[in-house]
XYZ file of C-alpha atoms in Angstrom:
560
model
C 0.000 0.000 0.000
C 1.645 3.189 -1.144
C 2.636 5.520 1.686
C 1.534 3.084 4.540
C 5.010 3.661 6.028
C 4.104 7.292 6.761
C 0.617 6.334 8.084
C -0.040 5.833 11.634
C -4.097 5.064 11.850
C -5.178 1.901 9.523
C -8.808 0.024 9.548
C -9.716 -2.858 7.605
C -13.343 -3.058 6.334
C -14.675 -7.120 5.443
C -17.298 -7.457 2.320
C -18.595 -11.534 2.693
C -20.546 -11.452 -0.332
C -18.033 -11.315 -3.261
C -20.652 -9.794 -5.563
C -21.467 -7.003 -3.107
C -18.766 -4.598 -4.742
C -18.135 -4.233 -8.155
C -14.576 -5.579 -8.975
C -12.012 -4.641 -11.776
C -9.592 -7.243 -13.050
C -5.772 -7.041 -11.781
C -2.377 -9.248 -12.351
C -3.765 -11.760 -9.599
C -7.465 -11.767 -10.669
C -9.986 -9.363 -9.469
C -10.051 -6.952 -6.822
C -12.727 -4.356 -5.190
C -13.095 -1.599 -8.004
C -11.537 1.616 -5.519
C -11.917 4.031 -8.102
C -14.652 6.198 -6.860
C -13.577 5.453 -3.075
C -12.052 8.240 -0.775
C -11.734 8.679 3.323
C -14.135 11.069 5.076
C -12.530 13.531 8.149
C -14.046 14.134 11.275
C -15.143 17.159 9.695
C -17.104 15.579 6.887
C -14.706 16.262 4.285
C -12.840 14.483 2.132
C -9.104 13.955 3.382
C -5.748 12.272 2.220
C -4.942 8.840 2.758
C -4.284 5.464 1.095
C -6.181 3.103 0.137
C -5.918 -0.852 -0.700
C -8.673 -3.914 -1.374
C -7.002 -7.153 -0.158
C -8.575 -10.534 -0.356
C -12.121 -9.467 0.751
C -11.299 -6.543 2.831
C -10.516 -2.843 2.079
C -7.686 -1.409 3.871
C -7.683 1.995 4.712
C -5.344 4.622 6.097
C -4.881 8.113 7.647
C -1.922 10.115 8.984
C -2.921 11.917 12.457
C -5.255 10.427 14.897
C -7.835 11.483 14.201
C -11.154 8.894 13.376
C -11.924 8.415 9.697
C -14.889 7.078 7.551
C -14.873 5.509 3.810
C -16.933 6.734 1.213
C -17.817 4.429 -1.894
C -19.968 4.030 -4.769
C -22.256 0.956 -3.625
C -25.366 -0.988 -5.300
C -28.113 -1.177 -3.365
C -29.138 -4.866 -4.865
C -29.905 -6.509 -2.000
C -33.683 -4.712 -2.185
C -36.892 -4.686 -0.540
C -39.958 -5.796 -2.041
C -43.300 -4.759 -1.554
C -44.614 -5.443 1.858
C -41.007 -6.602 3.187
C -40.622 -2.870 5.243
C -42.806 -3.788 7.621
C -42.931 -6.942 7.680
C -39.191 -6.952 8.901
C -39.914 -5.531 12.542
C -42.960 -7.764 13.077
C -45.520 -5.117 12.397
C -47.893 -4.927 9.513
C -46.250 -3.458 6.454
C -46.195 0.464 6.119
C -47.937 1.951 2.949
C -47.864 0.345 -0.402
C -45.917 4.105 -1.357
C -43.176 3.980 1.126
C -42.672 0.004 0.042
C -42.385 0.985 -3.460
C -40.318 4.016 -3.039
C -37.538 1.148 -0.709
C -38.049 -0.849 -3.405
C -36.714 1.326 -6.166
C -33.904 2.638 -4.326
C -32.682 -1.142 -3.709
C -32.020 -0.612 -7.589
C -29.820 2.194 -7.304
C -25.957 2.866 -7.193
C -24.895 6.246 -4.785
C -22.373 7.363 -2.782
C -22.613 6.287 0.703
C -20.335 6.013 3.978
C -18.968 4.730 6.448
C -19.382 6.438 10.180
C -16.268 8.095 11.442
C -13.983 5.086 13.164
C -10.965 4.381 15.534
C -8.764 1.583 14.792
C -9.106 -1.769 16.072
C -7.718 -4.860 15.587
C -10.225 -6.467 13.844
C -12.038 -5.423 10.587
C -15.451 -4.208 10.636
C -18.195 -4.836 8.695
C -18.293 -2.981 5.695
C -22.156 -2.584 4.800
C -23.179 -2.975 8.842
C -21.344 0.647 8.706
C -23.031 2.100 6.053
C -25.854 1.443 7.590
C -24.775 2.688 10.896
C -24.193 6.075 9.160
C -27.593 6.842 7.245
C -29.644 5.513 10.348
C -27.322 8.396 12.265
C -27.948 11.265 9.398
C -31.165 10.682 9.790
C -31.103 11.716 13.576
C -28.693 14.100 13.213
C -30.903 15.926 10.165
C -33.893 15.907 12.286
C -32.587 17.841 15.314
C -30.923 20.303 12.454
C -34.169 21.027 10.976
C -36.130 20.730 14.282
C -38.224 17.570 13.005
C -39.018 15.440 15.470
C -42.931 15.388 15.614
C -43.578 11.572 13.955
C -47.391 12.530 13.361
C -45.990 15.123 10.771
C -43.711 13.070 9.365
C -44.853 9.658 9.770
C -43.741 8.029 6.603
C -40.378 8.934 6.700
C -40.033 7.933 10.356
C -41.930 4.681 9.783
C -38.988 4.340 7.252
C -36.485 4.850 9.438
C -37.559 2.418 12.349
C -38.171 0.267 9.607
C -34.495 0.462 8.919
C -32.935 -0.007 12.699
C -35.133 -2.952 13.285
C -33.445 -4.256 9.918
C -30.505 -2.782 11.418
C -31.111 -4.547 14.882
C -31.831 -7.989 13.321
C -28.276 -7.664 11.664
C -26.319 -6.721 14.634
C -27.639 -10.144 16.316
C -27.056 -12.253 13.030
C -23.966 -14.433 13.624
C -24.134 -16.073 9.704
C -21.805 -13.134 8.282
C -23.381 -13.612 4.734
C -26.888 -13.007 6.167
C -25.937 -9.843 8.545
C -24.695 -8.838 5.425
C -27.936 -8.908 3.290
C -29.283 -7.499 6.206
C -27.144 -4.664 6.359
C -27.259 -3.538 2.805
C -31.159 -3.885 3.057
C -31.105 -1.790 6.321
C -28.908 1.117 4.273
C -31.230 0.706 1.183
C -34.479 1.266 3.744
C -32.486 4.077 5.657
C -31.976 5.806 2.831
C -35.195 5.724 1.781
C -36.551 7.422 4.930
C -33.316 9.914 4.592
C -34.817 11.275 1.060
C -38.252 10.792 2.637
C -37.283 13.356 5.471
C -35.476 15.965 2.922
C -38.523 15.742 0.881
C -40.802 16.412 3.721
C -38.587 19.222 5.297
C -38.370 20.946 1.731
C -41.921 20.745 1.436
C -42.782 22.634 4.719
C -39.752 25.530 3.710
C -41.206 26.158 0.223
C -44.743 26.505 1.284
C -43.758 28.773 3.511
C -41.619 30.598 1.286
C -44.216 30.884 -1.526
C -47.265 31.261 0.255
C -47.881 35.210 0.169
C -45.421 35.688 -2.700
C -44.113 34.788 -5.984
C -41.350 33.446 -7.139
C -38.613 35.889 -8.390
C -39.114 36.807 -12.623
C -36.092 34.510 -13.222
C -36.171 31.915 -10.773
C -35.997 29.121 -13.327
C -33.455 28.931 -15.972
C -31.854 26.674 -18.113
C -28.391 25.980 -19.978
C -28.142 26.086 -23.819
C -25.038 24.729 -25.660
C -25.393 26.948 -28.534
C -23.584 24.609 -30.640
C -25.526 25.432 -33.518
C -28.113 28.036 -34.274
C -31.505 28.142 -33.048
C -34.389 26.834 -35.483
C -37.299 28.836 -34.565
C -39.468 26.166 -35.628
C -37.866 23.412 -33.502
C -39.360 21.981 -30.300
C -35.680 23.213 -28.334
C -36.413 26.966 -29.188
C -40.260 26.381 -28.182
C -38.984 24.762 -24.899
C -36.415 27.527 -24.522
C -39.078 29.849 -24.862
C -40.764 28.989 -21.803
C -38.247 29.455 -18.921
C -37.118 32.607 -17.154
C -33.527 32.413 -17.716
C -31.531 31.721 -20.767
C -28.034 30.776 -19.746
C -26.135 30.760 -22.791
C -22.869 28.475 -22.415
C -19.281 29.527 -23.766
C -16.912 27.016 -24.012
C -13.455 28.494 -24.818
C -12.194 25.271 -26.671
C -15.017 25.587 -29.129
C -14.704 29.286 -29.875
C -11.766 29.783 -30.522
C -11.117 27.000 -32.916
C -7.440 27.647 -33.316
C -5.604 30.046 -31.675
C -6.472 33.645 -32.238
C -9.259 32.581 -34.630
C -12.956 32.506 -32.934
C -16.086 31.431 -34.686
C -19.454 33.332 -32.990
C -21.775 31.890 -35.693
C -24.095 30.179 -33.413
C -23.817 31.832 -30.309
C -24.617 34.924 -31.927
C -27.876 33.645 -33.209
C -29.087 32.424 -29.859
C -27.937 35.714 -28.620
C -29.773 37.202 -31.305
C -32.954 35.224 -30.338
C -32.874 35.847 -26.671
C -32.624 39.388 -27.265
C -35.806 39.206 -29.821
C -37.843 36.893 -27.032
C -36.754 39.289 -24.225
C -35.302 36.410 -22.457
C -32.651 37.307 -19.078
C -29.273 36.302 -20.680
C -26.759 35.007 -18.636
C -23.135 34.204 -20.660
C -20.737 31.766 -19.513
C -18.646 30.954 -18.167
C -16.199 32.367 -20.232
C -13.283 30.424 -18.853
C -13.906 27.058 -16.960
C -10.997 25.738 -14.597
C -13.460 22.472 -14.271
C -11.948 18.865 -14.152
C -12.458 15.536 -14.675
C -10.157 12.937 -12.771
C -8.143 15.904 -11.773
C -7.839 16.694 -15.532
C -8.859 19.824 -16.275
C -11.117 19.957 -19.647
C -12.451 23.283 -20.509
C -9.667 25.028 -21.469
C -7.763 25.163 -25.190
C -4.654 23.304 -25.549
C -2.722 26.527 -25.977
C -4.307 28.112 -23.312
C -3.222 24.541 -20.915
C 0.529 25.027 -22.747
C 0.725 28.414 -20.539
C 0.196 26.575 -17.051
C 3.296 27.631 -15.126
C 4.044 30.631 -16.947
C 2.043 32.848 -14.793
C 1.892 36.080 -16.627
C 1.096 34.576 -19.874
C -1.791 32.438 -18.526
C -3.104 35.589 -16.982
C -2.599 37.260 -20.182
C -4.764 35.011 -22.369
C -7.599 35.268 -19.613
C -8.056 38.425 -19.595
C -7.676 38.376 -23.602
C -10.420 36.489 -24.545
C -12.477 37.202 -21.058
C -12.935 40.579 -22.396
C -13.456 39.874 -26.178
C -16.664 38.058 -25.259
C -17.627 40.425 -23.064
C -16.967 43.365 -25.359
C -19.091 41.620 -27.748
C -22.434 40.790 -25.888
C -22.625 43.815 -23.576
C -25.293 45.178 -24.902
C -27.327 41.897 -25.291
C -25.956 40.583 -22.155
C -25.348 42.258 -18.226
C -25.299 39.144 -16.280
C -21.606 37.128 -17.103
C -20.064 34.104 -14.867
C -16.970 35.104 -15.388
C -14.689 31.851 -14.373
C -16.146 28.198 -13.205
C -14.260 25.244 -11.135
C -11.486 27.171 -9.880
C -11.468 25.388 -6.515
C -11.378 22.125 -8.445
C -8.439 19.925 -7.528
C -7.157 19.729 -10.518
C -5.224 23.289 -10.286
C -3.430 22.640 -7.154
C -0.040 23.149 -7.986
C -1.246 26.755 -8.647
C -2.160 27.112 -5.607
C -5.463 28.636 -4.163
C -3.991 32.540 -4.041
C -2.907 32.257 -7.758
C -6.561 30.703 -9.038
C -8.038 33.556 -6.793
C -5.853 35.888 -8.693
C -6.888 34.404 -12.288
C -10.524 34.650 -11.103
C -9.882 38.262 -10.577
C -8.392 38.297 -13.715
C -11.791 37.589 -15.214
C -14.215 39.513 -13.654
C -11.559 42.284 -14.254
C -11.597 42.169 -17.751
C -15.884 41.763 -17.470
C -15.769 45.234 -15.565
C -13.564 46.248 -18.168
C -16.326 45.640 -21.240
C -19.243 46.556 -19.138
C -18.685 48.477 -15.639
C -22.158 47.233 -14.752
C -22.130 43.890 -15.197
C -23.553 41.506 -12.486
C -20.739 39.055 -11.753
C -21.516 35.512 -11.071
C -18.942 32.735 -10.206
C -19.523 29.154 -10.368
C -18.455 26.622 -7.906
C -18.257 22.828 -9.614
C -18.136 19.707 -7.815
C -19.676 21.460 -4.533
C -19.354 17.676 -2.643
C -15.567 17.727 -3.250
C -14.888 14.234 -4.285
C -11.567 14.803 -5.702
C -10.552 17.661 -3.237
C -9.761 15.087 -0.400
C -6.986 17.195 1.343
C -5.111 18.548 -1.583
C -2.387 20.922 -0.445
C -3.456 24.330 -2.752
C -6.845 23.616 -3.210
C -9.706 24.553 -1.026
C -13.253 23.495 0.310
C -15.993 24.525 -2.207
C -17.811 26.770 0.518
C -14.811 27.992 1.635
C -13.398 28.909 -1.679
C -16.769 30.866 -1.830
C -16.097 32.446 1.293
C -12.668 33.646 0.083
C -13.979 34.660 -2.952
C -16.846 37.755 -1.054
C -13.651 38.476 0.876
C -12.039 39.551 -2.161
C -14.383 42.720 -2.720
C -15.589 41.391 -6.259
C -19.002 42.950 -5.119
C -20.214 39.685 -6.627
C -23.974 40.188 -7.739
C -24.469 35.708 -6.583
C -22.031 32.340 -6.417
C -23.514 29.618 -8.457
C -23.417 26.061 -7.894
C -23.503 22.836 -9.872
C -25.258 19.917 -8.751
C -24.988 17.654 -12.059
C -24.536 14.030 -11.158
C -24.640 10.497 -12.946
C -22.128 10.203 -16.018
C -20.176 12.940 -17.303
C -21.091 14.930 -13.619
C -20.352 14.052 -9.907
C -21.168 10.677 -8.271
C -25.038 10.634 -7.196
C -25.887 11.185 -3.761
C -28.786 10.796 -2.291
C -31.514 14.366 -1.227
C -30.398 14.081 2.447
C -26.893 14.595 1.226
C -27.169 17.197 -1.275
C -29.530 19.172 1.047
C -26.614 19.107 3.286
C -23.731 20.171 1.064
C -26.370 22.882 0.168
C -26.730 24.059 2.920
C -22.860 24.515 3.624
C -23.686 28.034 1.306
C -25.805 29.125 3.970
C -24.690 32.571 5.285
C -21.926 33.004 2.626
C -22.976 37.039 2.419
C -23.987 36.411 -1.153
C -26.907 34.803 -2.790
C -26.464 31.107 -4.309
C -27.962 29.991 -7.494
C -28.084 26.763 -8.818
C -26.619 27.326 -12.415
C -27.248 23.193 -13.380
C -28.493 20.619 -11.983
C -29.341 17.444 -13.761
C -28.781 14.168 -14.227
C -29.099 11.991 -16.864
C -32.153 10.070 -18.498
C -29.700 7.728 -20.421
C -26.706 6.216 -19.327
C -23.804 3.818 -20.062
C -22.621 0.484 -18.199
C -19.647 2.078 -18.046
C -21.096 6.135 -16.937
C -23.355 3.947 -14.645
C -20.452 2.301 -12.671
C -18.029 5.038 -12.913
C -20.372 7.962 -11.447
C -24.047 6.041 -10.213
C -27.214 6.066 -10.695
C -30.432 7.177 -8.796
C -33.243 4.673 -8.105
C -32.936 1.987 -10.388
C -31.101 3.229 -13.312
C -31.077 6.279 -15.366
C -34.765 6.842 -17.437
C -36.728 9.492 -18.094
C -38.971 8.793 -15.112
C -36.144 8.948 -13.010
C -34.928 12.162 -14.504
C -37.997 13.566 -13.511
C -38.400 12.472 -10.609
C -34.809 13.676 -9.082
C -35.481 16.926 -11.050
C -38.446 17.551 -9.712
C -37.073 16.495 -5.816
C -34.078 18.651 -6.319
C -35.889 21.815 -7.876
C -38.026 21.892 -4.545
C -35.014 21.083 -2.434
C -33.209 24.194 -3.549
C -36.053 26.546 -3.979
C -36.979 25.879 -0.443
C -33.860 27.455 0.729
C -34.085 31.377 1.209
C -30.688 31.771 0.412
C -31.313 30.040 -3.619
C -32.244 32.670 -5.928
C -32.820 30.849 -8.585
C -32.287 27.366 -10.793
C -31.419 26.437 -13.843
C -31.666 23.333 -15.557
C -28.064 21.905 -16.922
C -29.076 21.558 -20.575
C -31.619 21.817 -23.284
C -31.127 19.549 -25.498
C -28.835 16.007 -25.504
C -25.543 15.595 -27.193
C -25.579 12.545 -29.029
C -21.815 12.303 -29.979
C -18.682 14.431 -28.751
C -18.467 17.782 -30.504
C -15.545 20.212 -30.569
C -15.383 22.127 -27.417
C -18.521 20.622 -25.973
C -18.869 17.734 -24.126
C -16.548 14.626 -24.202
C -18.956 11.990 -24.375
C -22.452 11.332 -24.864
C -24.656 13.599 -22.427
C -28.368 12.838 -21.829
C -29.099 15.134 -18.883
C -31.050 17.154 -21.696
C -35.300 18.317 -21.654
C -35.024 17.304 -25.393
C -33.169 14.179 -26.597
C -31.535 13.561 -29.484
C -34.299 13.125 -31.750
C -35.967 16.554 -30.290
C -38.765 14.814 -28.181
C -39.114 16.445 -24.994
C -38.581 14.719 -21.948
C -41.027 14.602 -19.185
C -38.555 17.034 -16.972
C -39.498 19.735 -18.942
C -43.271 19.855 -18.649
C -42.241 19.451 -15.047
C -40.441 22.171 -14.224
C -42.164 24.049 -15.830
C -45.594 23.205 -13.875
C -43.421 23.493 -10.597
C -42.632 27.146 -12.282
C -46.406 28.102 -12.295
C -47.275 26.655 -8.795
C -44.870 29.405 -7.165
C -47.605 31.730 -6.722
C -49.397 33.517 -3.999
C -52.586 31.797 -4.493
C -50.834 28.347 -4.932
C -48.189 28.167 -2.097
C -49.628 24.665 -0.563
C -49.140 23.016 -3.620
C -45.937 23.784 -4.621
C -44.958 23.129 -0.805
C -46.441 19.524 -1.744
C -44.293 16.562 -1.827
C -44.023 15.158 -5.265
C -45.796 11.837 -5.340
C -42.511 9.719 -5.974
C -40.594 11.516 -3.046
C -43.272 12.083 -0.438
C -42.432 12.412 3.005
C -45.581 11.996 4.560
C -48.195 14.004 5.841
């Protein structure tokens, strides 16, 4: 294990079932696939350590001495059917809903893990921990949110003893193969009641938020690629038409097609049509520090070839910064300047230098247009990669030292796109919680994507989850519609937009790198059920129809 000599703290964590994992072949045969795998801190982030899978065990360790959790990618396969919820503790089953709703998360592949741990001797039990952890979030999210009245939540606390007596039955099961079903069938259930209670808790926020007044002009948006021109008579542009917000993508390796020659063909026509439909523009981001395996993949080649030369890389930000804002100015006053600088990626920069190249940007905005309303983009807000990284920084706190900087930002957006070309999927609970890590930043959040995709790969699928069963359109809408009122129940969200219009059905120059089906169109320009969906959940934020948009959705009810 690579660095264990410098490692003081190491626990081993024992899998019994050999198909409980995924696995990935190796010189000796096959061992636990590791790849999306990383240690949790005390603190709940993501810190350094190594990592090995040995012979049906993972071996995990920390410098320091302090306690430590493991965070993995997991199937939930070992389901619950209909009926089994309540049938596990002895009592009649719960509602034919909340069986259903355990039942298609057992189907599902997310990022769980472990509870924080002290070293022992011998191993624990990998899934029995899991467990352990989502049955504690749920407690822990309760007092947070002041929700412990079962009568007003009963389904999602029905799920949740549900879970412990699964929980319970494991703890006394001395077969290790069947405490081990047991376990991943007590984290399937737990999780279950975890969304359950995020559901319910975002629920009682938005009603209250949107009872005696309306949601903001441009409170729902969505992202356009602008990789060709609009067809007025298309189903995209009709779509398009329809939301608040028209957030009109730039990706630097596709405009500028070789160095020093840029080609604005279609982004001037959707320019040109947002302007003629009085849509809100929003342009950007006009340089994107995001990456992908600590990769970064949104910059030119050239532009990459200046890393290290300090002055120059500056240089060709503000450059081409300011030639697309010098352009749109008048069509255009909101601009997101820079995206996923506090990605991992750029940490031999260093976090003072990408706060300086940030600057750098929304410099050469202020330059085109003094009145421009900055907004810059945080990507990867869980911080899967960040795990420590000397140079890099926590998303929220990257925000934080971003206000600090006097940018008079006019809001800090925030990705949440997960599932195949995004983040790993996590389940409500869990993104309500790294949400809520913006709270109090001094500056309004906005959700500038969020999505996840209605089609996926084997491969997407293992590499990055999947929610509830698999990716579908169902399922697209389902999360969409879950996450829309999870964010707009927060005071401190301005707004959301929806990560893309339309699907990309093959790689394009500058664009994406793969397929991407996170789309409200798909390839053949039928719209997805998402749309129609957000769109309804657009017209409930009213006055006269606060209950109802404070209404669980059907698939993600929380009881009543």
């Amino acid at each position: 294990m690579v660095g264990a000599s410098r490692v003081a703290r190491m626990i081993r964590f024992c899998v019994h079932d050999p198909s409980a994992l995924r696995t990935v072949p190796t010189n000796g045969g096959e061992s636990f696939d590791l790849r999306s795998a990383f240690l949790v801190g005390v603190d709940g982030r993501p810190t350094r350590g190594v990592m090995e899978a040995r012979r049906g065990e993972i071996v995990a360790a920390v410098s320091g001495d302090q306690p430590f959790g493991l965070s993995l990618l997991v199937d939930l396969g070992a389901g619950v059917s209909p009926g089994e919820l309540g049938s596990a503790s002895g009592r009649e089953p719960v509602s034919n809903i909340a069986s259903n709703f355990a039942s298609e998360f057992a189907g599902a592949r997310m990022q769980v893990q472990t509870c924080f741990l002290p070293p022992r001797a011998e191993p624990y039990e990998l899934f029995l921990e899991f467990a352990r952890w989502t049955i504690k979030q749920f407690i822990e999210d309760c007092e947070r949110w002041q929700m412990w009245n079962p009568s007003r939540h009963a389904e999602a606390f029905e799920r949740w003893e549900a879970a412990r007596d699964v929980f319970r039955e494991a703890l006394r099961t001395v077969d290790p193969l069947e405490a081990e079903r047991l376990s991943r069938r007590a984290l399937a259930i737990g999780l279950s009641a975890c969304e359950a209670l995020a559901s319910r808790h975002a629920a009682l926020l938005l009603a209250k938020r949107f009872s005696k007044r309306a949601a903001s002009g441009a409170s729902l948006g969505v992202c356009v690629e602008a990789a060709a021109p609009p067809n007025p008579a298309s189903a995209a542009v009709s779509v398009a038409s329809r939301f608040d917000v028209i957030a009109l993508r730039t990706p630097w390796r596709r405009l500028e097609t070789k160095p020093g020659t840029y080609d604005f063909k279609s982004l001037d026509a959707w320019v040109k049509w947002a302007v003629a439909a009085k849509k809100r523009i929003v342009l950007g981001p006009l340089v994107d520090f995001s990456t992908r395996d600590g990769v970064p993949t949104g910059l030119p080649d050239h532009v990459l070839a200046a890393r290290g030369n300090h002055e120059r890389m500056a240089e060709l930000l503000w450059n081409h910064t300011r030639k697309i804002a010098e352009r749109y100015r008048d069509a255009a006053r909101v601009f997101i300047p820079a995206s996923g600088a506090n990605c991992a990626g750029w940490h031999t920069e260093g976090i003072d230098r990408m706060v300086e190249y940030v600057r750098t940007t929304v410099y050469a905005v202020r330059d085109a247009r003094q009145d421009a309303q900055i907004v810059l983009e945080i990507r990867s807000p869980g911080a899967e990669s960040w795990r420590g990284v000397k140079g890099t920084a926590w998303p929220s706190a990257f925000v934080q030292r971003l206000v600090a900087e006097n940018l008079s930002l006019a809001a800090v957006g925030v990705r949440f796109e997960q599932g195949a070309l995004g983040d790993p999927v996590r389940d409500l609970m869990t993104n309500a919680r790294i949400l809520d890590d913006y709270l109090g930043k001094e500056v309004p959040i906005i959700i500038t994507g969020f999505g996840i995709p209605s089609v996926a790969s084997p491969e997407q699928s293992v590499a990055r989850g999947h929610w509830r069963g698999g990716a579908s359109n169902e399922r697209q809408k389902e999360w969409g519609d879950a996450m829309t009122r999870l964010a707009m129940s927060r005071g401190f969200v301005e707004a959301v937009w929806w990560s893309r219009l339309e699907d990309v059905a093959e790689n394009s120059a500058g664009s994406t790198p793969a397929r991407s089906t996170d789309g409200l169109l798909d390839v053949a320009g039928n719209i997805k059920p998402i749309a129609e969906r957000l769109l309804a959940l657009r017209r409930a934020m009213s006055p006269t129809q606060g209950t109802a948009v404070g209404a669980a959705s059907p698939s993600v009810r929380g009881g009543a």
